[in-house]
XYZ file of C-alpha atoms in Angstrom:
503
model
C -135.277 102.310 80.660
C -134.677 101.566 76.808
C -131.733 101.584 75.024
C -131.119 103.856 71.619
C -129.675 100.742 69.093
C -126.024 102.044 67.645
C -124.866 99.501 65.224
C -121.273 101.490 65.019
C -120.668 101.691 68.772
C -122.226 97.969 68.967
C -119.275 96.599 66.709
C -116.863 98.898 69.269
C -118.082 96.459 71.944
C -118.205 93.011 70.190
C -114.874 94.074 68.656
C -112.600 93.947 72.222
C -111.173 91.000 71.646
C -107.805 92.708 70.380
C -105.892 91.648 72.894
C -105.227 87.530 73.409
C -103.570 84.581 72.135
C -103.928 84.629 68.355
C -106.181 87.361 67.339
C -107.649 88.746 63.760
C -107.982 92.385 63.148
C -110.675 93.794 63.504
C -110.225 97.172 61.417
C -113.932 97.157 60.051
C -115.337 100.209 60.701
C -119.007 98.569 60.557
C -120.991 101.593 59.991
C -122.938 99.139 57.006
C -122.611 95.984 58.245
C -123.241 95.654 62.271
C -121.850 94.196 64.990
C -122.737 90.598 62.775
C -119.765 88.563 62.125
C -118.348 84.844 61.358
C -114.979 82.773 60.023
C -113.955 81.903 56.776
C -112.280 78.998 55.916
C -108.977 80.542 56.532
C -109.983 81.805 60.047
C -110.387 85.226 59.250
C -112.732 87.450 60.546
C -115.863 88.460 58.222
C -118.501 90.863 59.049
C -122.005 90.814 57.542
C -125.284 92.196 57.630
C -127.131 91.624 60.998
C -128.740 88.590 60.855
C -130.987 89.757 63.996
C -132.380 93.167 65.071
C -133.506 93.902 68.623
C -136.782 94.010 69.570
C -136.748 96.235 72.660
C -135.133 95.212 75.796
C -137.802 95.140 78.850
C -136.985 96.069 82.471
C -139.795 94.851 85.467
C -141.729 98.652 85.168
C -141.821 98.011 81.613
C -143.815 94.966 82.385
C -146.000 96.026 85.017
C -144.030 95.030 88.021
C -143.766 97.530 90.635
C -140.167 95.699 92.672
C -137.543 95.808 89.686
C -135.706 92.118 88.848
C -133.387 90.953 91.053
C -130.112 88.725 89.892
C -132.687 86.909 87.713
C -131.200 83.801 86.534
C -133.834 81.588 84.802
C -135.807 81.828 81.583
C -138.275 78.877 79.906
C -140.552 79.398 77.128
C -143.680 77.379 76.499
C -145.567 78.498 73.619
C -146.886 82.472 74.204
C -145.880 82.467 77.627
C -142.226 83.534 79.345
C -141.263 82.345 82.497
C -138.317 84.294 84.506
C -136.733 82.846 87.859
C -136.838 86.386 89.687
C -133.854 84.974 92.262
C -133.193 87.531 94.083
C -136.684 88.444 94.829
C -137.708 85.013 95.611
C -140.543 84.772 93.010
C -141.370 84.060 89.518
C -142.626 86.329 86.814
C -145.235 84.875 84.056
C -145.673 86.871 80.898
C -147.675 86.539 77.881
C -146.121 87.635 74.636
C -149.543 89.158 72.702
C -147.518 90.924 69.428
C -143.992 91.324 68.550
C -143.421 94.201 70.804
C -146.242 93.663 73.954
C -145.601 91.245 76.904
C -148.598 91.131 79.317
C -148.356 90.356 82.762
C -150.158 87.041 83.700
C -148.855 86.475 87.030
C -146.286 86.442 89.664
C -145.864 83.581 91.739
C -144.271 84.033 95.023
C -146.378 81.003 96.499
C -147.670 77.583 96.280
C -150.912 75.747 97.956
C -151.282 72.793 99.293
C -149.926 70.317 101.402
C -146.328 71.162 101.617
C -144.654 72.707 104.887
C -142.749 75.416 103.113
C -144.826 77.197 100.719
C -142.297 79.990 99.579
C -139.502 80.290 97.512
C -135.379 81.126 98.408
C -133.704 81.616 95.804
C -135.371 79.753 92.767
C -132.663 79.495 90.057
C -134.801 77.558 87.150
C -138.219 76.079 85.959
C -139.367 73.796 83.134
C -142.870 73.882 82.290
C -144.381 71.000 80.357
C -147.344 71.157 77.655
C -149.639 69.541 79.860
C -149.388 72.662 82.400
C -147.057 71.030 84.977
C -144.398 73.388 86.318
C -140.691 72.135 87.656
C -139.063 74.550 89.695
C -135.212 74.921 90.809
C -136.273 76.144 94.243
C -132.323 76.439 95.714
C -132.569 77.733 98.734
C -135.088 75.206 99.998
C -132.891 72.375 98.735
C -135.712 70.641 96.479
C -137.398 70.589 93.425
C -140.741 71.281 92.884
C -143.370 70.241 91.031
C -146.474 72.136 90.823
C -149.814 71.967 88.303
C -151.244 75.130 86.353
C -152.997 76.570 89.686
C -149.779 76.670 91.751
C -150.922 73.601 93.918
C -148.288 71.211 95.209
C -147.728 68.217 93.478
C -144.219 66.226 94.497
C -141.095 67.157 95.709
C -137.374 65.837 94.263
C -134.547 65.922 96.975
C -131.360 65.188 97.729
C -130.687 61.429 96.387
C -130.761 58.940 99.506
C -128.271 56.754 98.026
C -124.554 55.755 98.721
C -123.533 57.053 95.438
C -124.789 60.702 96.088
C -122.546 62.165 98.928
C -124.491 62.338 101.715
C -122.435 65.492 103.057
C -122.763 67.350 100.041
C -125.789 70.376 100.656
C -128.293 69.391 97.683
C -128.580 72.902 95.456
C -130.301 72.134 92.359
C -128.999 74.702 89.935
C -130.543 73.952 86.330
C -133.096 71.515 85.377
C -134.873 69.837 81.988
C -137.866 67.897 82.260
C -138.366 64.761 79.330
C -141.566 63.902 77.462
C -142.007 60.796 79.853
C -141.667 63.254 83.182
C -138.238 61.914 84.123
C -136.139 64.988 85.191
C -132.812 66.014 84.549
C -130.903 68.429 87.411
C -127.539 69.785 87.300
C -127.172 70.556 91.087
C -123.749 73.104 92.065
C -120.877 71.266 93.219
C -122.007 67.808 91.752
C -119.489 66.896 88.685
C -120.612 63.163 88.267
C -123.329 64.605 85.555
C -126.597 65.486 85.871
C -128.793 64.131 88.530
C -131.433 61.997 87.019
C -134.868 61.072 88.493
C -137.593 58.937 87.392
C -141.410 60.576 86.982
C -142.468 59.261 90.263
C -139.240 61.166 92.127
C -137.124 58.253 92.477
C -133.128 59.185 91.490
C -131.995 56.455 89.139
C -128.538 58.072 88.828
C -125.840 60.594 86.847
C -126.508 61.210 83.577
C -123.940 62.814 81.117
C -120.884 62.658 83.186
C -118.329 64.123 80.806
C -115.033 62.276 80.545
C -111.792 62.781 83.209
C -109.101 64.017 81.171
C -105.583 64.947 82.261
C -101.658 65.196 81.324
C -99.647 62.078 81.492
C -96.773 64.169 82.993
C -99.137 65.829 85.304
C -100.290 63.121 86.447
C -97.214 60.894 86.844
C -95.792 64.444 88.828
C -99.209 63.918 91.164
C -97.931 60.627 92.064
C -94.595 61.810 93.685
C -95.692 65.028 94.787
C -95.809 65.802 98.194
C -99.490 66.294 99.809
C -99.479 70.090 100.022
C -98.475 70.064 96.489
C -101.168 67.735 95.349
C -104.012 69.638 96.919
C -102.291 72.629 95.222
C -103.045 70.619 92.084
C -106.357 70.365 89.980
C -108.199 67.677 90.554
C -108.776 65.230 88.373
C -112.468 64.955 87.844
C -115.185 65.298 85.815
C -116.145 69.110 84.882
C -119.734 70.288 86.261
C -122.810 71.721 83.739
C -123.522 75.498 84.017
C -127.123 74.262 81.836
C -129.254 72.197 79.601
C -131.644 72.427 77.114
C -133.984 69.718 75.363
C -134.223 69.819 72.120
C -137.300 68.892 69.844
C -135.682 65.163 69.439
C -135.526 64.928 72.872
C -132.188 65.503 73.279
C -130.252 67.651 75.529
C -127.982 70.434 74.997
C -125.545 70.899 77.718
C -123.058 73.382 77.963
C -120.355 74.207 80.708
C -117.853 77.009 81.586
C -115.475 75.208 83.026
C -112.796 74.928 80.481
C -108.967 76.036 79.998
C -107.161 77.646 77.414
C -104.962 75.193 77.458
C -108.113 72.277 77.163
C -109.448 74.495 74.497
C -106.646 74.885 71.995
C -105.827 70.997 72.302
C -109.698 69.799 72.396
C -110.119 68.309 75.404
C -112.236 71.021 76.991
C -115.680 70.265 75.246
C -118.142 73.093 76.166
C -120.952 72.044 74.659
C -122.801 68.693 74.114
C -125.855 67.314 72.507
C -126.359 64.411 74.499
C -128.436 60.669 73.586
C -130.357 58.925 76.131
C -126.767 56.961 76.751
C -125.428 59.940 78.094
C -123.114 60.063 75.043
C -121.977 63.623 73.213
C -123.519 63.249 69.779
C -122.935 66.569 68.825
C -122.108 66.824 65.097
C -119.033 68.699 64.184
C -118.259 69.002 60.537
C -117.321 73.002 60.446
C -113.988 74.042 59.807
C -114.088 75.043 63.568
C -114.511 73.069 66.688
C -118.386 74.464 67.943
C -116.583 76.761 71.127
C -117.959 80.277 70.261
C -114.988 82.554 69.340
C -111.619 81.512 67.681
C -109.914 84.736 68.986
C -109.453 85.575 72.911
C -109.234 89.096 73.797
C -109.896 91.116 76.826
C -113.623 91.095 77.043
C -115.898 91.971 80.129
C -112.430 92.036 82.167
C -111.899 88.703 80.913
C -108.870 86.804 78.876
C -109.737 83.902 77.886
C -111.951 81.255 75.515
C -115.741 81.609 75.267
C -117.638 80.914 78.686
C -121.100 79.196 77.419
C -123.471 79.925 79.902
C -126.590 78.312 78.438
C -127.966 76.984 75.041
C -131.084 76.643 73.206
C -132.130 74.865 70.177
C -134.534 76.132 67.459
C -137.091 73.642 66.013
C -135.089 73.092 62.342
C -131.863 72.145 63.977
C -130.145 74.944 64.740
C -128.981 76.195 68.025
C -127.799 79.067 70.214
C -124.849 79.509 72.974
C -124.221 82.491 74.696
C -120.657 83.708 76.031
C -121.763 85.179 79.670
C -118.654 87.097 79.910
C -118.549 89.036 76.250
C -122.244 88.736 75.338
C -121.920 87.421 72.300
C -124.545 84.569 70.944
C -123.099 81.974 68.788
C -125.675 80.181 66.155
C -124.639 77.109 64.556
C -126.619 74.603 62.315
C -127.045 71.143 63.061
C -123.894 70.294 60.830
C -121.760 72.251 63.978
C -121.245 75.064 61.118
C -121.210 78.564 62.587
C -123.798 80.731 60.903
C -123.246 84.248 62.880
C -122.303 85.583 65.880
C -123.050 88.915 67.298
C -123.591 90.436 70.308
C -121.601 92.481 73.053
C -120.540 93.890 76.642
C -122.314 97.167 77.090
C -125.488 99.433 77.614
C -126.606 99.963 73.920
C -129.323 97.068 72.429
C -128.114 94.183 71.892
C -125.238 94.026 74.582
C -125.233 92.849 77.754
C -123.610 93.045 81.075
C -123.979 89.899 82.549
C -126.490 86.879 80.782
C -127.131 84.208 82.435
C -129.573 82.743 79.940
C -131.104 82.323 76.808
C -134.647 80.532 75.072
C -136.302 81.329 71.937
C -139.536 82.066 70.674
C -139.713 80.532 66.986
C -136.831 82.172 65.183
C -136.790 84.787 67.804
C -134.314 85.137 70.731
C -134.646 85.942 74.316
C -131.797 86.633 76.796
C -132.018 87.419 80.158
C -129.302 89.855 81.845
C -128.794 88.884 85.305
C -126.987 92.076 86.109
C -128.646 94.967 83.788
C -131.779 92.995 85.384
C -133.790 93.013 81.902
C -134.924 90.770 78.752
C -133.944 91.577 75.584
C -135.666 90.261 72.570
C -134.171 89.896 69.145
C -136.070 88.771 65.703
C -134.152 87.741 62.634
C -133.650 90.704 59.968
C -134.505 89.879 56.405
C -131.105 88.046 55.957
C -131.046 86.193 58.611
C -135.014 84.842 57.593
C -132.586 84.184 54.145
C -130.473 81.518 55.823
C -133.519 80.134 58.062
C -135.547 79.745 54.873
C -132.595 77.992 52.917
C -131.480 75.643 55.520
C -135.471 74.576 55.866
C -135.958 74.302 52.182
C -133.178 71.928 51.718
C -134.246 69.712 55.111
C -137.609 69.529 53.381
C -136.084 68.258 50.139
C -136.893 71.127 47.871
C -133.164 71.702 46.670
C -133.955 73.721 44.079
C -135.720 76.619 45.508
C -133.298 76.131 48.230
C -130.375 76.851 46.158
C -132.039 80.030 44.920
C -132.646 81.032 48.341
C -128.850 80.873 48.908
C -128.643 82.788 45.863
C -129.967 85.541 47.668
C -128.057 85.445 50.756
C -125.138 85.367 48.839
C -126.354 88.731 46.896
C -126.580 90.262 50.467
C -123.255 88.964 51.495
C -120.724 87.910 49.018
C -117.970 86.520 51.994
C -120.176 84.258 53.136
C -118.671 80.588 52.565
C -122.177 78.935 53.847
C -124.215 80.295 51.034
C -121.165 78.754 48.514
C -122.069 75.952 50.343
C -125.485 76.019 50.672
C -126.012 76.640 46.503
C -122.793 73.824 45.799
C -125.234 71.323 47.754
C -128.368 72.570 46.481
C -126.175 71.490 42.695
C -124.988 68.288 43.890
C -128.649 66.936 44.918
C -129.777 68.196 41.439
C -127.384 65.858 40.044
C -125.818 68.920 38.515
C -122.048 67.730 40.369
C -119.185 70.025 37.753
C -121.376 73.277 38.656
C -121.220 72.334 42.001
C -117.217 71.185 41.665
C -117.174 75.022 41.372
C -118.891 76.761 44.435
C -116.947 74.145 46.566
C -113.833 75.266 45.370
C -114.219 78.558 45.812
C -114.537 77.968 49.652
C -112.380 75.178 49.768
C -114.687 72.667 50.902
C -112.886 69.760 50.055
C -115.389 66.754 51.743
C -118.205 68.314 49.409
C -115.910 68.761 46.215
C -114.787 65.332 46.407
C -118.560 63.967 46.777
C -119.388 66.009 43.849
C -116.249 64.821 41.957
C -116.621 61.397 42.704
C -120.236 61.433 41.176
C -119.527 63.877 38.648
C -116.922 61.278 37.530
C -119.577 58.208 37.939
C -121.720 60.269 36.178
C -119.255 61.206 32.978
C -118.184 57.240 32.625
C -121.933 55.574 32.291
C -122.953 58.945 29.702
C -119.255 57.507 27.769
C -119.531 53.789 28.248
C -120.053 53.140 25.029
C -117.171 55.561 23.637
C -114.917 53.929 26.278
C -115.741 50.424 25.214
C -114.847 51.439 21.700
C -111.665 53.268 23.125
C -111.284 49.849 25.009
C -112.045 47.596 21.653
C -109.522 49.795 19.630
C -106.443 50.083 22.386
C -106.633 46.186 22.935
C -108.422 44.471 20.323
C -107.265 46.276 16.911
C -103.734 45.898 17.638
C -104.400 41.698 18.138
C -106.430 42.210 14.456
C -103.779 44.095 12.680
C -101.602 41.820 13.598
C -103.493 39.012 12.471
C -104.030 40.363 9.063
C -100.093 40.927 8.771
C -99.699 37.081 9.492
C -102.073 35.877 7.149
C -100.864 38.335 4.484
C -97.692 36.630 5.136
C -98.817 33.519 4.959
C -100.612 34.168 1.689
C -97.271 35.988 -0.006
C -95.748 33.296 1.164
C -97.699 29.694 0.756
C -96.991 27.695 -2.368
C -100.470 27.758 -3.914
C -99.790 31.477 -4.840
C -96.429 30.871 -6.474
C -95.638 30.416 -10.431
């Protein structure tokens, strides 16, 4: 059944958040500007135009399936084609994307051939499909992964790790899984919080991956020591937190994100919920914004929830940017590689472009798909003409063209006057033209002080080789005039005064 898009009632959604630990009014009425918004440098709260539209949003009759989705918790694109974990129905749905607006039905697959005992699914939470046709598939409730080719026929199987450092008591339930350009595949299995599980292209686990780093209270923990047993099992543990999902980037690296985080860990910092991780395992995520990369600054009551952002799942666009999504307000957070937040929008509700429950989220070039686990539906979003704006910018300056890149930001800027990126964005595009006092004066209107003192320092470099030789003059008369004139006076003197000159 589609949804009538209300931009006004939209904003009434994504706006909820007016009750919770420090929160920003939210007094816009929106009728102009959407549900769009960001932060500006002083933390304030700035709508803007929408910098995506919705596409339609797509139940299973509007895509040819006669059994509507079921709790459907995975999504993978790969090229044309969309792949969605049906999990409640024990299947997976195949569509083809042939316009903007069509999806055809390619297939469902609800079995596999060959030699294998157990040839349906239970519960199949994810799936990773390579270029080279191969498909990876979370298949839960049988406890393995699978690996099949284009026609459905079995391939391998990944199981529970056989070695001492897997807990051989633990039920294996991989969750979430990513698959590298060398085959090597990366599971986040429920209830396993030493990282991902990692296995080699052959099948073979070659261990955790990503394990994020135990972090806890001195006095807590010093309490834990004299504490009585029923109060320490009353206590958290002190372990590593578990992924909720991944995502592979272009690079090769992978996006992880979890939900497991306090307000307490996320005011202080040490609740990270999302990662860009190396092949070390290391968080390399890059975070220059005024903000730590967490989704919203403000907690209100959203989707009977109190609290910071819950990332459910992530997904990187091909120029560096990326996407999280907050599964309990449905709101998508986009943020370039920098870790500056470009736009959020999004909401809790029935209209377009909110959601009930998402459990995740791929893209489609620029374009966005989320799946809603509980409104059982795909929504599809493409970037309005401003958002194409900020795309087009932030490509034009990667690629070196400054110039055209700082008129691009021109016209974002035309189309939203609060926005401190494009300030940014045009200040930069100065700076890299060598042009540093004109660019001295975009940075300083959005206090970015990092940039202005770049620009500064080479605006000042700049200003002393163009004066050297006035300054060497300055130098010559400060220092070496005085010595002459002084000079002269003595041998004046000793003229007036030698004998020779006398009658």
């Amino acid at each position: 059944m589609k949804r009538s898009m209300n931009c006004l009632a939209a904003l009434i959604f994504s706006v909820s958040l007016l009750a919770g630990s420090t929160v920003a009014a939210y007094a816009d009425d929106g009728s102009e500007r959407g549900y769009t918004y960001n932060y500006d440098y002083w933390g304030d709260v700035q709508y803007s135009p929408d910098a995506y539209s919705t596409v339609d949003v797509y139940t299973a009759a509007d895509l040819g399936l006669n059994k509507g989705f079921n709790a459907p918790a995975g999504l993978y694109v790969q090229g044309d084609d969309v792949y969605i974990c049906d999990t409640g129905n024990n299947r997976i749905v195949q569509l083809k994307r042939e316009n903007k607006n069509v999806f055809k039905l390619i297939r469902v697959i609800d079995e596999i051939k060959g030699d294998v005992e157990v040839r349906t699914f239970l519960n199949p939470t994810d799936i990773c499909v390579t270029k080279d046709g191969y498909l990876y598939i979370c298949d839960k409730g049988n406890n393995r992964i699978l690996k099949l080719d284009d026609d459905l026929n079995f391939v391998m199987m990944f199981q529970k790790p056989d070695n001492v450092v897997f807990d051989q008591s633990a039920v294996f339930l991989p969750n979430k899984l990513e698959v590298d350009a060398a085959g090597r595949v990366y599971c986040i299995a429920d209830n396993i919080n030493k990282g991902m599980i990692k296995y080699d292209a052959e099948g073979t686990f070659t261990g955790f991956y990503g394990a994020s780093q135990v972090t806890y209270n001195f006095s807590d923990y010093m309490w834990k020591k004299f504490a009585s047993k029923a109060q320490r099992a009353a206590m958290e543990s002190f372990v590593p937190t578990e992924y909720d999902n991944i995502y592979m980037d272009t690079e090769g690296f992978i996006f992880a994100c979890t939900t497991n985080v306090s307000d307490r860990g996320m005011d202080t910092g040490s609740d990270v919920p999302i990662r860009r991780l190396n092949l070390m395992g290391q968080n390399i995520l890059i975070q220059n914004g005024n903000y730590r990369v967490m989704g919203d600054l403000y907690w209100g009551l959203g989707g009977g929830y109190k609290g910071p952002s819950l990332i459910t799942d992530i997904t990187a666009l091909d120029h560096g940017i990326y996407f999280a999504i907050d599964k309990v307000r449905g709101r998508m957070f986009g943020y370039d590689k920098q870790g500056h937040m470009l736009y959020a929008f999004g909401g809790n509700g029935n209209l377009n472009g909110s959601f009930k429950l998402p459990s995740a989220i791929d893209h489609m070039g620029n374009d966005l798909l989320v799946l809603d686990s509980q409104d059982a539906s795909l929504t599809v979003f493409t970037p309005t003409e401003y958002g194409n704006l900020i795309y087009q910018a932030i490509t034009e300056y990667d690629a070196g063209d400054y110039t055209n890149s700082g008129k691009t930001w021109e016209k974002v800027k035309a189309q939203n006057g609060n926005y401190d990126l494009a300030y940014v964005g045009i200040g930069t595009s100065l700076m890299s033209q060598e042009k540093y006092k004109e660019a001295m004066k975009y940075f300083e209107l959005k206090w970015d002080t990092k940039n202005y003192s770049k620009a500064f320092k080479q605006y000042r470099k700049a200003w002393v080789e163009e004066h050297i030789g006035l300054l060497f003059t300055g130098v010559i008369l400060l220092f070496v005039l005085p010595t002459l004139i002084e000079r002269g006076k003595k041998i004046k003197y000793q003229i007036d005064t030698a004998e020779i000159f006398k009658e």
